[in-house]
mmCIF file of C-alpha atoms in Angstrom:
data_model
loop_
_atom_site.group_PDB
_atom_site.id
_atom_site.type_symbol
_atom_site.label_atom_id
_atom_site.label_comp_id
_atom_site.label_asym_id
_atom_site.label_seq_id
_atom_site.Cartn_x
_atom_site.Cartn_y
_atom_site.Cartn_z
ATOM 1 C CA UNK A 1 31.501 5.774 -25.599
ATOM 2 C CA UNK A 2 31.376 2.154 -24.492
ATOM 3 C CA UNK A 3 30.777 1.422 -20.828
ATOM 4 C CA UNK A 4 34.368 0.274 -20.350
ATOM 5 C CA UNK A 5 35.761 3.395 -22.035
ATOM 6 C CA UNK A 6 33.527 5.598 -19.898
ATOM 7 C CA UNK A 7 34.682 3.874 -16.743
ATOM 8 C CA UNK A 8 38.338 4.269 -17.628
ATOM 9 C CA UNK A 9 37.961 7.947 -18.550
ATOM 10 C CA UNK A 10 36.116 8.718 -15.313
ATOM 11 C CA UNK A 11 39.211 8.228 -13.158
ATOM 12 C CA UNK A 12 42.928 8.914 -13.295
ATOM 13 C CA UNK A 13 45.206 6.560 -15.321
ATOM 14 C CA UNK A 14 45.573 3.047 -13.896
ATOM 15 C CA UNK A 15 47.768 2.906 -10.831
ATOM 16 C CA UNK A 16 48.969 0.114 -8.559
ATOM 17 C CA UNK A 17 45.510 -0.376 -7.067
ATOM 18 C CA UNK A 18 44.057 -0.767 -10.573
ATOM 19 C CA UNK A 19 46.659 -3.386 -11.410
ATOM 20 C CA UNK A 20 45.925 -5.164 -8.147
ATOM 21 C CA UNK A 21 42.219 -5.201 -8.954
ATOM 22 C CA UNK A 22 42.802 -6.672 -12.399
ATOM 23 C CA UNK A 23 44.936 -9.367 -10.794
ATOM 24 C CA UNK A 24 42.151 -10.030 -8.290
ATOM 25 C CA UNK A 25 39.569 -10.309 -11.078
ATOM 26 C CA UNK A 26 41.761 -12.749 -13.012
ATOM 27 C CA UNK A 27 41.901 -14.944 -9.922
ATOM 28 C CA UNK A 28 38.132 -14.757 -9.569
ATOM 29 C CA UNK A 29 37.676 -15.632 -13.227
ATOM 30 C CA UNK A 30 39.692 -18.806 -12.696
ATOM 31 C CA UNK A 31 37.447 -20.117 -9.909
ATOM 32 C CA UNK A 32 34.891 -22.895 -10.322
ATOM 33 C CA UNK A 33 32.045 -20.510 -9.514
ATOM 34 C CA UNK A 34 32.936 -18.380 -12.556
ATOM 35 C CA UNK A 35 32.978 -21.161 -15.162
ATOM 36 C CA UNK A 36 29.524 -20.398 -16.539
ATOM 37 C CA UNK A 37 30.517 -16.851 -17.460
ATOM 38 C CA UNK A 38 31.761 -16.456 -21.030
ATOM 39 C CA UNK A 39 34.909 -14.589 -22.016
ATOM 40 C CA UNK A 40 32.783 -12.122 -23.997
ATOM 41 C CA UNK A 41 30.997 -11.222 -20.766
ATOM 42 C CA UNK A 42 34.213 -10.845 -18.789
ATOM 43 C CA UNK A 43 35.356 -8.281 -21.350
ATOM 44 C CA UNK A 44 33.051 -5.768 -19.707
ATOM 45 C CA UNK A 45 35.587 -5.708 -16.881
ATOM 46 C CA UNK A 46 38.663 -5.271 -19.067
ATOM 47 C CA UNK A 47 40.657 -2.298 -17.795
ATOM 48 C CA UNK A 48 38.000 -1.400 -15.208
ATOM 49 C CA UNK A 49 39.431 0.699 -12.377
ATOM 50 C CA UNK A 50 38.468 0.930 -8.680
ATOM 51 C CA UNK A 51 35.831 3.441 -7.671
ATOM 52 C CA UNK A 52 37.030 5.164 -4.498
ATOM 53 C CA UNK A 53 33.524 6.520 -3.821
ATOM 54 C CA UNK A 54 32.277 2.975 -3.332
ATOM 55 C CA UNK A 55 34.818 2.208 -0.624
ATOM 56 C CA UNK A 56 33.990 5.466 1.159
ATOM 57 C CA UNK A 57 30.321 4.460 1.201
ATOM 58 C CA UNK A 58 31.042 1.005 2.583
ATOM 59 C CA UNK A 59 31.398 2.360 6.106
ATOM 60 C CA UNK A 60 29.010 5.307 5.848
ATOM 61 C CA UNK A 61 25.577 3.828 5.193
ATOM 62 C CA UNK A 62 22.940 6.291 6.467
ATOM 63 C CA UNK A 63 20.778 3.589 8.076
ATOM 64 C CA UNK A 64 23.739 2.834 10.346
ATOM 65 C CA UNK A 65 25.259 6.294 10.784
ATOM 66 C CA UNK A 66 22.296 8.692 11.052
ATOM 67 C CA UNK A 67 20.409 8.955 14.351
ATOM 68 C CA UNK A 68 17.127 7.139 13.857
ATOM 69 C CA UNK A 69 14.924 10.235 13.963
ATOM 70 C CA UNK A 70 17.104 11.999 11.388
ATOM 71 C CA UNK A 71 16.782 8.922 9.179
ATOM 72 C CA UNK A 72 13.003 8.950 9.654
ATOM 73 C CA UNK A 73 12.844 12.652 8.775
ATOM 74 C CA UNK A 74 14.274 11.788 5.365
ATOM 75 C CA UNK A 75 12.548 8.479 4.669
ATOM 76 C CA UNK A 76 9.080 9.052 6.152
ATOM 77 C CA UNK A 77 8.392 12.666 5.305
ATOM 78 C CA UNK A 78 5.057 14.038 4.118
ATOM 79 C CA UNK A 79 6.131 14.212 0.484
ATOM 80 C CA UNK A 80 6.940 10.494 0.428
ATOM 81 C CA UNK A 81 3.648 9.683 2.140
ATOM 82 C CA UNK A 82 1.712 11.782 -0.388
ATOM 83 C CA UNK A 83 3.560 10.227 -3.329
ATOM 84 C CA UNK A 84 2.842 6.781 -1.918
ATOM 85 C CA UNK A 85 -0.893 7.494 -1.831
ATOM 86 C CA UNK A 86 -0.839 8.666 -5.441
ATOM 87 C CA UNK A 87 1.098 5.625 -6.652
ATOM 88 C CA UNK A 88 -1.055 3.171 -4.721
ATOM 89 C CA UNK A 89 -4.063 4.559 -6.560
ATOM 90 C CA UNK A 90 -2.273 4.638 -9.920
ATOM 91 C CA UNK A 91 -1.155 1.003 -9.624
ATOM 92 C CA UNK A 92 -4.190 -0.241 -7.714
ATOM 93 C CA UNK A 93 -5.039 -3.068 -10.121
ATOM 94 C CA UNK A 94 -1.464 -4.362 -10.231
ATOM 95 C CA UNK A 95 -1.080 -4.129 -6.452
ATOM 96 C CA UNK A 96 -4.318 -6.004 -5.849
ATOM 97 C CA UNK A 97 -3.125 -8.818 -8.130
ATOM 98 C CA UNK A 98 0.271 -8.837 -6.433
ATOM 99 C CA UNK A 99 -1.356 -9.015 -2.994
ATOM 100 C CA UNK A 100 -3.604 -11.906 -4.002
ATOM 101 C CA UNK A 101 -0.707 -13.896 -5.418
ATOM 102 C CA UNK A 102 1.959 -13.257 -2.773
ATOM 103 C CA UNK A 103 -0.036 -12.331 0.325
ATOM 104 C CA UNK A 104 1.708 -9.026 1.024
ATOM 105 C CA UNK A 105 -0.457 -5.923 1.446
ATOM 106 C CA UNK A 106 -0.101 -3.131 -1.149
ATOM 107 C CA UNK A 107 0.994 -0.501 1.395
ATOM 108 C CA UNK A 108 4.024 -2.513 2.491
ATOM 109 C CA UNK A 109 5.092 -3.218 -1.093
ATOM 110 C CA UNK A 110 4.797 0.460 -2.003
ATOM 111 C CA UNK A 111 6.644 1.471 1.185
ATOM 112 C CA UNK A 112 9.628 -0.683 0.193
ATOM 113 C CA UNK A 113 9.544 1.019 -3.202
ATOM 114 C CA UNK A 114 9.452 4.411 -1.480
ATOM 115 C CA UNK A 115 12.327 3.801 0.926
ATOM 116 C CA UNK A 116 14.527 1.943 -1.563
ATOM 117 C CA UNK A 117 14.382 4.375 -4.482
ATOM 118 C CA UNK A 118 11.867 7.113 -3.650
ATOM 119 C CA UNK A 119 9.472 5.386 -6.043
ATOM 120 C CA UNK A 120 12.060 5.018 -8.772
ATOM 121 C CA UNK A 121 13.423 8.563 -8.617
ATOM 122 C CA UNK A 122 16.640 7.688 -6.771
ATOM 123 C CA UNK A 123 17.966 4.394 -8.086
ATOM 124 C CA UNK A 124 21.628 5.376 -7.881
ATOM 125 C CA UNK A 125 24.216 6.418 -10.434
ATOM 126 C CA UNK A 126 26.943 3.824 -9.953
ATOM 127 C CA UNK A 127 27.851 1.305 -12.641
ATOM 128 C CA UNK A 128 27.010 -2.012 -11.018
ATOM 129 C CA UNK A 129 29.850 -4.026 -12.552
ATOM 130 C CA UNK A 130 32.449 -1.445 -11.566
ATOM 131 C CA UNK A 131 31.096 -1.092 -8.037
ATOM 132 C CA UNK A 132 30.996 -4.830 -7.436
ATOM 133 C CA UNK A 133 34.448 -5.318 -8.955
ATOM 134 C CA UNK A 134 35.770 -2.668 -6.574
ATOM 135 C CA UNK A 135 34.124 -4.291 -3.553
ATOM 136 C CA UNK A 136 35.211 -7.769 -4.628
ATOM 137 C CA UNK A 137 38.850 -6.785 -4.383
ATOM 138 C CA UNK A 138 38.936 -4.120 -1.659
ATOM 139 C CA UNK A 139 37.611 -3.556 1.832
ATOM 140 C CA UNK A 140 35.594 -5.924 3.959
ATOM 141 C CA UNK A 141 33.082 -8.611 2.893
ATOM 142 C CA UNK A 142 34.970 -9.379 -0.308
ATOM 143 C CA UNK A 143 33.657 -12.973 -0.466
ATOM 144 C CA UNK A 144 30.082 -11.696 -0.395
ATOM 145 C CA UNK A 145 30.640 -9.110 -3.095
ATOM 146 C CA UNK A 146 32.439 -11.598 -5.350
ATOM 147 C CA UNK A 147 29.317 -13.744 -5.378
ATOM 148 C CA UNK A 148 27.292 -10.659 -6.247
ATOM 149 C CA UNK A 149 29.686 -9.717 -9.053
ATOM 150 C CA UNK A 150 29.389 -13.168 -10.603
ATOM 151 C CA UNK A 151 25.597 -12.934 -10.350
ATOM 152 C CA UNK A 152 25.691 -9.504 -12.023
ATOM 153 C CA UNK A 153 27.795 -10.881 -14.856
ATOM 154 C CA UNK A 154 25.304 -13.713 -15.355
ATOM 155 C CA UNK A 155 22.468 -11.169 -15.480
ATOM 156 C CA UNK A 156 24.288 -9.265 -18.235
ATOM 157 C CA UNK A 157 25.115 -12.488 -20.045
ATOM 158 C CA UNK A 158 21.459 -13.584 -19.992
ATOM 159 C CA UNK A 159 20.375 -10.258 -21.468
ATOM 160 C CA UNK A 160 18.233 -9.136 -18.530
ATOM 161 C CA UNK A 161 20.033 -5.773 -18.359
ATOM 162 C CA UNK A 162 22.211 -4.082 -20.962
ATOM 163 C CA UNK A 163 25.679 -3.366 -19.492
ATOM 164 C CA UNK A 164 25.510 0.327 -20.332
ATOM 165 C CA UNK A 165 22.185 0.611 -18.464
ATOM 166 C CA UNK A 166 23.290 -1.457 -15.479
ATOM 167 C CA UNK A 167 23.386 1.296 -12.866
ATOM 168 C CA UNK A 168 22.267 1.389 -9.258
ATOM 169 C CA UNK A 169 23.592 1.803 -5.749
ATOM 170 C CA UNK A 170 27.214 1.822 -4.687
ATOM 171 C CA UNK A 171 26.711 -1.655 -3.152
ATOM 172 C CA UNK A 172 25.381 -3.262 -6.325
ATOM 173 C CA UNK A 173 21.613 -3.043 -5.764
ATOM 174 C CA UNK A 174 19.565 -2.013 -8.784
ATOM 175 C CA UNK A 175 16.078 -1.450 -10.087
ATOM 176 C CA UNK A 176 12.921 0.178 -8.750
ATOM 177 C CA UNK A 177 13.149 -1.719 -5.456
ATOM 178 C CA UNK A 178 16.926 -2.229 -5.381
ATOM 179 C CA UNK A 179 17.554 -5.967 -5.665
ATOM 180 C CA UNK A 180 21.058 -7.296 -5.246
ATOM 181 C CA UNK A 181 22.088 -9.437 -8.251
ATOM 182 C CA UNK A 182 21.861 -12.750 -6.368
ATOM 183 C CA UNK A 183 18.408 -11.768 -5.084
ATOM 184 C CA UNK A 184 17.355 -11.019 -8.653
ATOM 185 C CA UNK A 185 18.447 -14.490 -9.719
ATOM 186 C CA UNK A 186 16.506 -16.165 -6.912
ATOM 187 C CA UNK A 187 13.361 -14.101 -6.573
ATOM 188 C CA UNK A 188 12.729 -11.640 -9.419
ATOM 189 C CA UNK A 189 9.558 -12.466 -11.356
ATOM 190 C CA UNK A 190 8.086 -11.688 -14.759
ATOM 191 C CA UNK A 191 4.732 -10.471 -13.497
ATOM 192 C CA UNK A 192 3.413 -8.868 -16.676
ATOM 193 C CA UNK A 193 4.174 -11.947 -18.774
ATOM 194 C CA UNK A 194 6.368 -10.289 -21.400
ATOM 195 C CA UNK A 195 9.104 -12.900 -21.004
ATOM 196 C CA UNK A 196 11.494 -10.625 -19.120
ATOM 197 C CA UNK A 197 12.257 -10.008 -15.451
ATOM 198 C CA UNK A 198 12.722 -6.282 -15.872
ATOM 199 C CA UNK A 199 13.210 -4.461 -12.583
ATOM 200 C CA UNK A 200 14.794 -1.293 -13.916
ATOM 201 C CA UNK A 201 11.742 0.342 -15.511
ATOM 202 C CA UNK A 202 8.959 -2.236 -15.259
ATOM 203 C CA UNK A 203 6.884 -1.326 -12.199
ATOM 204 C CA UNK A 204 4.674 -4.465 -12.161
ATOM 205 C CA UNK A 205 7.722 -6.757 -12.263
ATOM 206 C CA UNK A 206 9.454 -4.723 -9.530
ATOM 207 C CA UNK A 207 6.463 -4.653 -7.178
ATOM 208 C CA UNK A 208 5.702 -8.344 -7.653
ATOM 209 C CA UNK A 209 9.351 -9.263 -7.140
ATOM 210 C CA UNK A 210 9.389 -7.310 -3.883
ATOM 211 C CA UNK A 211 6.278 -9.108 -2.650
ATOM 212 C CA UNK A 212 7.806 -12.429 -3.680
ATOM 213 C CA UNK A 213 10.919 -11.554 -1.676
ATOM 214 C CA UNK A 214 8.918 -10.735 1.449
ATOM 215 C CA UNK A 215 6.846 -13.901 1.150
ATOM 216 C CA UNK A 216 10.001 -15.987 0.901
ATOM 217 C CA UNK A 217 11.437 -14.107 3.894
ATOM 218 C CA UNK A 218 8.550 -15.329 6.053
ATOM 219 C CA UNK A 219 5.860 -12.689 5.612
ATOM 220 C CA UNK A 220 2.499 -13.819 6.993
ATOM 221 C CA UNK A 221 -0.628 -12.625 5.241
ATOM 222 C CA UNK A 222 -2.742 -10.307 7.389
ATOM 223 C CA UNK A 223 -0.444 -10.397 10.426
ATOM 224 C CA UNK A 224 0.874 -7.186 12.038
ATOM 225 C CA UNK A 225 4.540 -6.251 11.980
ATOM 226 C CA UNK A 226 4.464 -5.284 15.656
ATOM 227 C CA UNK A 227 3.030 -3.069 18.354
ATOM 228 C CA UNK A 228 4.145 0.100 20.074
ATOM 229 C CA UNK A 229 4.119 -0.719 23.772
ATOM 230 C CA UNK A 230 4.471 0.764 27.233
ATOM 231 C CA UNK A 231 7.072 -0.782 29.519
ATOM 232 C CA UNK A 232 6.372 -0.879 33.261
ATOM 233 C CA UNK A 233 8.772 0.339 35.910
ATOM 234 C CA UNK A 234 9.362 -1.176 39.334
ATOM 235 C CA UNK A 235 9.921 1.233 42.228
ATOM 236 C CA UNK A 236 11.297 3.742 39.745
ATOM 237 C CA UNK A 237 13.700 1.236 38.178
ATOM 238 C CA UNK A 238 13.505 0.855 34.376
ATOM 239 C CA UNK A 239 12.196 -2.308 32.750
ATOM 240 C CA UNK A 240 14.968 -4.963 32.571
ATOM 241 C CA UNK A 241 15.798 -4.911 28.885
ATOM 242 C CA UNK A 242 19.499 -5.782 28.726
ATOM 243 C CA UNK A 243 18.974 -9.344 27.475
ATOM 244 C CA UNK A 244 16.095 -8.515 25.130
ATOM 245 C CA UNK A 245 16.146 -7.726 21.424
ATOM 246 C CA UNK A 246 14.502 -8.260 18.068
ATOM 247 C CA UNK A 247 15.583 -11.894 17.878
ATOM 248 C CA UNK A 248 14.741 -12.756 21.501
ATOM 249 C CA UNK A 249 11.115 -13.718 21.045
ATOM 250 C CA UNK A 250 8.597 -14.312 23.854
ATOM 251 C CA UNK A 251 4.868 -14.842 23.608
ATOM 252 C CA UNK A 252 2.523 -11.905 24.095
ATOM 253 C CA UNK A 253 1.205 -13.860 27.072
ATOM 254 C CA UNK A 254 4.671 -13.713 28.662
ATOM 255 C CA UNK A 255 5.104 -10.028 27.880
ATOM 256 C CA UNK A 256 1.704 -9.296 29.399
ATOM 257 C CA UNK A 257 2.661 -11.206 32.550
ATOM 258 C CA UNK A 258 5.644 -8.856 32.865
ATOM 259 C CA UNK A 259 3.332 -5.841 32.799
ATOM 260 C CA UNK A 260 3.803 -4.765 29.182
ATOM 261 C CA UNK A 261 0.752 -3.191 27.498
ATOM 262 C CA UNK A 262 0.035 -1.448 24.243
ATOM 263 C CA UNK A 263 1.045 2.197 24.299
ATOM 264 C CA UNK A 264 -2.610 3.194 24.757
ATOM 265 C CA UNK A 265 -2.940 0.869 27.768
ATOM 266 C CA UNK A 266 -4.904 -1.840 25.930
ATOM 267 C CA UNK A 267 -3.909 -5.516 26.345
ATOM 268 C CA UNK A 268 -1.361 -6.887 23.921
ATOM 269 C CA UNK A 269 -3.810 -9.480 22.609
ATOM 270 C CA UNK A 270 -6.526 -6.954 21.736
ATOM 271 C CA UNK A 271 -8.066 -6.933 18.246
ATOM 272 C CA UNK A 272 -8.016 -10.705 18.048
ATOM 273 C CA UNK A 273 -4.230 -11.061 18.206
ATOM 274 C CA UNK A 274 -3.335 -14.447 19.704
ATOM 275 C CA UNK A 275 -1.543 -14.326 23.036
ATOM 276 C CA UNK A 276 0.761 -17.098 21.764
ATOM 277 C CA UNK A 277 2.193 -14.734 19.116
ATOM 278 C CA UNK A 278 5.953 -14.387 19.489
ATOM 279 C CA UNK A 279 7.542 -10.950 19.624
ATOM 280 C CA UNK A 280 10.887 -9.362 20.482
ATOM 281 C CA UNK A 281 11.496 -6.042 22.227
ATOM 282 C CA UNK A 282 12.933 -3.226 20.140
ATOM 283 C CA UNK A 283 14.184 0.047 21.642
ATOM 284 C CA UNK A 284 15.481 2.007 18.641
ATOM 285 C CA UNK A 285 16.324 5.130 20.667
ATOM 286 C CA UNK A 286 17.168 3.479 23.984
ATOM 287 C CA UNK A 287 15.069 2.932 27.094
ATOM 288 C CA UNK A 288 13.933 6.587 27.145
ATOM 289 C CA UNK A 289 12.507 6.364 23.614
ATOM 290 C CA UNK A 290 9.541 4.475 22.152
ATOM 291 C CA UNK A 291 9.325 0.714 22.617
ATOM 292 C CA UNK A 292 8.038 -1.854 20.140
ATOM 293 C CA UNK A 293 7.276 -5.545 20.213
ATOM 294 C CA UNK A 294 8.188 -6.764 16.732
ATOM 295 C CA UNK A 295 7.022 -9.959 15.088
ATOM 296 C CA UNK A 296 7.752 -12.154 12.119
ATOM 297 C CA UNK A 297 6.633 -9.656 9.475
ATOM 298 C CA UNK A 298 9.054 -7.097 10.864
ATOM 299 C CA UNK A 299 11.841 -9.662 10.504
ATOM 300 C CA UNK A 300 10.846 -10.209 6.865
ATOM 301 C CA UNK A 301 11.214 -6.487 6.155
ATOM 302 C CA UNK A 302 14.447 -6.330 8.172
ATOM 303 C CA UNK A 303 15.967 -9.055 5.973
ATOM 304 C CA UNK A 304 15.667 -6.764 2.937
ATOM 305 C CA UNK A 305 18.425 -4.578 4.398
ATOM 306 C CA UNK A 306 19.571 -5.599 7.861
ATOM 307 C CA UNK A 307 19.162 -2.303 9.730
ATOM 308 C CA UNK A 308 16.599 -1.494 12.410
ATOM 309 C CA UNK A 309 16.069 2.094 11.260
ATOM 310 C CA UNK A 310 15.501 0.892 7.686
ATOM 311 C CA UNK A 311 12.872 -1.682 8.676
ATOM 312 C CA UNK A 312 11.098 0.745 11.004
ATOM 313 C CA UNK A 313 10.995 3.352 8.251
ATOM 314 C CA UNK A 314 9.297 0.910 5.892
ATOM 315 C CA UNK A 315 6.675 -0.328 8.333
ATOM 316 C CA UNK A 316 5.857 3.211 9.470
ATOM 317 C CA UNK A 317 5.672 4.522 5.910
ATOM 318 C CA UNK A 318 3.342 1.586 5.116
#
């Protein structure tokens, strides 16, 4: 079966919503942004129907709906840690080369791989073109997903991924480390030099592309992502945290002046960390839970998928 035939057979006969989506796609095809995409490429969307599962997932992402410790129990379990150790050893030479070129440590690169796809074992079973067509014409953030759909079509057109093999997450991310199509266009690299940017099954390309992403997101070589800290109280009153957050950065000098220390009681600027380093306060489970001062490298990881629990899972797995 062709991809299009498979997509059509996987749902009930076209209904009003299917007709509406085809009308939406025709309008998108007529836009200036779509001019570089050939009619032969657009044919992969002929008769494509909406995927209701995709719309259900749009408002049920686990990094936003699961309590943080439940999310951690899934993403940072012992099995994933053990697998990460094995794969770091197996790909040691590649990871060392990646780290030298992009400045991101091997553990963080492998942790992204682990959280995004369980080291390639859970890359998703959604057809990317169908998912992005559905999201381009239904639900919220349609403008964003239309840009991603056009990028996905260009990827198919350029021969980077065969349409029948173009599968991934419900949101359109694909490959070992789950790049969105526009991210692939900007930052995917051909690390093994075979002339292809192959993120589906080529581990060196996927790991190097992830490191390239983090470097471009502001990752600083050798710098920490953050510190677990202890917040002081004043006459039994909790630390004033209402106006603080990940993006509200103060120097470690300022945090120290307010009585904040590392969780073990050591000064914030121990281990040679400059007291001018900027950090924001993160309370992922509220004022009664653990507290972190997070820095620029945390923000780089956060940009991969803008959710606090997601970024914390990666840095702790690393």
